[in-house]
XYZ file of C-alpha atoms in Angstrom:
254
model
C -8.332 8.114 -18.848
C -6.526 8.733 -15.607
C -7.759 9.954 -12.190
C -5.787 10.879 -9.153
C -7.445 11.263 -5.682
C -6.096 12.663 -2.482
C -8.149 12.282 0.702
C -7.862 12.784 4.452
C -9.916 10.277 6.401
C -10.493 10.709 10.151
C -12.488 8.589 12.534
C -13.207 9.053 16.221
C -14.853 6.174 18.157
C -16.525 6.227 21.515
C -18.163 3.543 23.696
C -16.399 0.734 21.944
C -16.723 -2.657 23.483
C -13.725 -3.752 25.513
C -12.851 -6.784 27.623
C -12.564 -5.981 31.372
C -11.119 -7.897 34.308
C -13.100 -6.360 37.195
C -12.684 -8.554 40.180
C -8.984 -8.627 40.995
C -7.470 -9.637 44.319
C -6.902 -6.944 46.871
C -3.126 -6.465 46.549
C -1.190 -8.608 49.014
C -4.174 -10.742 50.028
C -6.089 -13.728 48.758
C -9.434 -11.813 49.014
C -11.117 -10.476 45.923
C -12.735 -7.029 45.633
C -16.083 -8.807 45.532
C -15.444 -11.690 47.859
C -18.532 -13.653 47.025
C -17.443 -14.051 43.393
C -14.451 -15.454 41.558
C -12.808 -14.011 38.447
C -15.219 -11.733 36.558
C -14.436 -11.176 32.844
C -17.014 -9.174 30.938
C -17.408 -6.767 28.049
C -18.263 -3.119 28.554
C -18.719 -0.269 26.030
C -16.052 1.954 27.507
C -13.126 2.302 25.110
C -12.206 4.939 22.580
C -10.310 5.118 19.337
C -8.926 7.644 16.880
C -7.810 7.141 13.257
C -6.095 9.628 10.932
C -5.073 8.744 7.406
C -3.806 10.181 4.209
C -5.177 8.198 1.291
C -3.807 8.457 -2.223
C -5.009 6.701 -5.333
C -4.041 6.823 -8.954
C -6.182 4.963 -11.444
C -6.104 4.372 -15.223
C -9.284 3.321 -16.840
C -9.082 0.593 -19.487
C -7.472 2.143 -22.536
C -5.457 0.360 -25.242
C -5.806 -2.755 -23.173
C -4.211 -1.429 -20.014
C -5.788 -0.585 -16.724
C -4.252 -0.251 -13.261
C -4.843 1.057 -9.722
C -2.217 2.411 -7.292
C -3.503 2.923 -3.690
C -1.348 4.220 -0.811
C -2.327 4.926 2.768
C -0.306 6.633 5.474
C -2.238 6.390 8.729
C -2.186 5.920 12.469
C -4.766 4.000 14.502
C -4.905 4.785 18.210
C -7.059 3.244 20.868
C -7.343 1.433 24.205
C -7.131 -2.161 23.042
C -10.811 -2.691 22.336
C -12.291 -5.195 19.866
C -9.388 -7.703 20.303
C -7.893 -9.893 22.971
C -4.231 -9.873 22.095
C -2.994 -7.264 24.621
C -4.768 -7.346 27.931
C -4.980 -4.242 30.066
C -2.223 -3.892 32.633
C -4.077 -2.046 35.405
C -7.894 -2.816 35.263
C -8.520 0.406 37.214
C -6.697 2.753 34.768
C -7.632 2.280 31.159
C -6.216 5.656 30.212
C -2.771 4.254 30.374
C -3.743 1.784 27.581
C -4.029 4.582 24.953
C -1.522 3.609 22.229
C -1.223 2.230 18.683
C -3.818 -0.500 18.163
C -2.831 -4.041 17.438
C -4.002 -3.662 13.838
C -2.261 -0.282 13.209
C -0.459 -0.173 9.897
C 1.416 3.041 9.146
C 2.152 2.525 5.428
C 0.143 0.444 2.940
C 0.662 0.191 -0.781
C -1.357 -1.929 -3.210
C -0.841 -1.942 -6.931
C -3.023 -3.939 -9.243
C -3.006 -4.089 -13.041
C -4.450 -5.778 -16.124
C -2.839 -5.653 -19.580
C -4.434 -7.178 -22.649
C -1.444 -7.913 -24.827
C -1.621 -6.845 -28.477
C -1.697 -9.492 -31.253
C 1.741 -10.785 -32.203
C 1.857 -10.220 -35.960
C 4.262 -13.160 -36.775
C 2.092 -15.740 -35.122
C -1.242 -17.264 -36.122
C -4.141 -15.391 -34.545
C -5.282 -18.329 -32.395
C -1.775 -18.442 -30.817
C -0.686 -14.806 -30.825
C -3.891 -13.060 -29.615
C -6.127 -13.284 -26.516
C -3.323 -13.003 -23.995
C -3.737 -11.027 -20.811
C -1.545 -10.479 -17.746
C -2.814 -9.461 -14.296
C -1.160 -8.837 -11.001
C -1.554 -7.561 -7.431
C 1.432 -6.280 -5.506
C 1.128 -5.442 -1.788
C 3.582 -3.787 0.587
C 2.885 -2.776 4.173
C 4.781 -1.959 7.325
C 4.662 -4.361 10.340
C 2.054 -4.617 12.999
C 2.746 -3.395 16.601
C 4.490 -5.589 19.129
C 3.386 -5.441 22.715
C 6.151 -6.418 25.173
C 4.695 -7.944 28.468
C 6.474 -9.094 31.594
C 4.120 -12.012 32.168
C 4.205 -11.396 35.946
C 1.800 -10.201 38.645
C 3.814 -7.710 40.695
C 0.678 -6.156 42.211
C -0.599 -9.562 43.300
C -4.027 -9.008 41.854
C -4.433 -12.443 40.336
C -3.675 -11.466 36.767
C -0.223 -11.702 35.106
C -0.725 -8.803 32.750
C 2.065 -6.446 33.838
C 4.338 -4.820 31.328
C 8.017 -4.484 31.992
C 10.269 -1.549 32.606
C 12.887 -0.196 30.259
C 16.549 -0.838 31.108
C 18.247 2.622 30.567
C 20.840 2.749 27.790
C 20.032 -0.659 26.345
C 18.543 -0.576 22.801
C 15.354 -2.482 22.190
C 16.587 -3.780 18.882
C 19.590 -6.142 19.035
C 22.763 -5.178 17.256
C 22.516 -8.292 15.058
C 18.856 -7.712 14.209
C 17.430 -10.294 11.845
C 13.975 -11.593 10.789
C 12.562 -13.825 12.073
C 15.060 -15.085 14.645
C 16.396 -12.014 16.374
C 14.013 -9.084 16.524
C 13.919 -8.043 20.210
C 16.650 -7.408 22.701
C 15.178 -8.999 25.797
C 18.077 -7.373 27.876
C 16.444 -4.018 27.307
C 13.418 -4.944 29.530
C 13.081 -5.924 33.181
C 10.154 -7.186 35.177
C 8.771 -4.497 37.531
C 9.500 -4.752 41.233
C 6.812 -6.196 43.531
C 4.150 -3.588 44.311
C 4.665 -1.503 41.149
C 3.224 -1.449 37.643
C 5.494 -1.625 34.629
C 6.367 1.649 33.047
C 6.568 0.472 29.381
C 3.816 1.583 27.047
C 1.601 -0.687 25.059
C 2.557 -1.637 21.490
C 5.755 0.412 21.382
C 7.583 -1.723 18.736
C 6.749 -2.841 15.215
C 6.945 -6.280 13.709
C 8.315 -7.394 10.328
C 6.910 -5.825 7.148
C 4.786 -7.650 4.570
C 5.425 -7.970 0.859
C 3.552 -10.008 -1.740
C 3.395 -10.414 -5.473
C 0.440 -12.301 -7.090
C 0.571 -12.770 -10.858
C -1.669 -14.438 -13.458
C -1.639 -15.071 -17.196
C -4.869 -15.647 -19.174
C -5.318 -16.902 -22.682
C -8.731 -16.784 -24.369
C -9.548 -19.048 -27.311
C -12.597 -18.181 -29.402
C -14.685 -21.406 -29.907
C -17.828 -19.857 -31.424
C -19.222 -16.421 -31.832
C -20.702 -16.503 -28.277
C -18.351 -19.117 -26.684
C -14.820 -18.698 -25.406
C -12.444 -21.060 -23.704
C -10.058 -19.476 -21.197
C -6.816 -20.868 -19.891
C -5.502 -19.384 -16.610
C -2.111 -19.691 -15.038
C -1.909 -18.144 -11.570
C 0.910 -17.685 -9.081
C 0.435 -16.450 -5.495
C 3.514 -15.045 -3.763
C 5.286 -15.298 -7.086
C 8.761 -14.747 -5.687
C 8.225 -17.123 -2.770
C 9.018 -14.237 -0.429
C 8.641 -15.236 3.241
C 6.432 -13.121 5.456
C 6.658 -13.572 9.197
C 4.287 -12.863 12.069
C 5.235 -10.724 15.095
C 7.755 -12.313 17.404
C 6.912 -13.630 20.867
C 7.258 -10.721 23.282
C 6.744 -12.039 26.773
C 9.659 -11.966 29.254
C 8.149 -14.968 30.985
C 8.761 -17.075 27.847
C 12.251 -15.671 27.090
């Protein structure tokens, strides 16, 4: 009645569509690389990606009124920022420096779902003590990546996509770390000097984790031989647990 599965899943992507800013200003001037045109934004199939994951599952088929599934994934998704627009490329002439954890990378993911048909309560009438069923879905996952940006244009190319530099010896997490109000130590980052690109990598931090509990209770009443009436009581996020998005991470808005 029970099955356990262990799997390695790998994926390698090539020629994935990416957004490209391809007509910047010539640094230090007001002239663009192609002077007869303004800003050129277009999509080109030039990005890559790589996924590696350990996937575990444990399932119990319906037996004695109980069935459940436990699924866990430990994985890492790497790429160059394709298929999304949340983290623009810093240097449009060097996409290799964008290779990092993708915006949708989740390292740990656990989902547990279950259904249990409760046995008849012998001390109650059958129409009251039978036909009950509980169901639930519980989800836990680690946070999504955070991309810290300077929000400046130190190379004077007409695009404020630069990332900052690290300040040596200053931790990126504040000493009084708290979610959601105090997740980043802005003092650990500094805008790059004029004429240089920022040294910080893309998506180097992780946001807050997610936890959710959904629960339902069913009661089935037999009306006729082929007709049932079902009552459902459902709760989403049963414990009213707050889940927060990633914090703002632009030095320009700090």
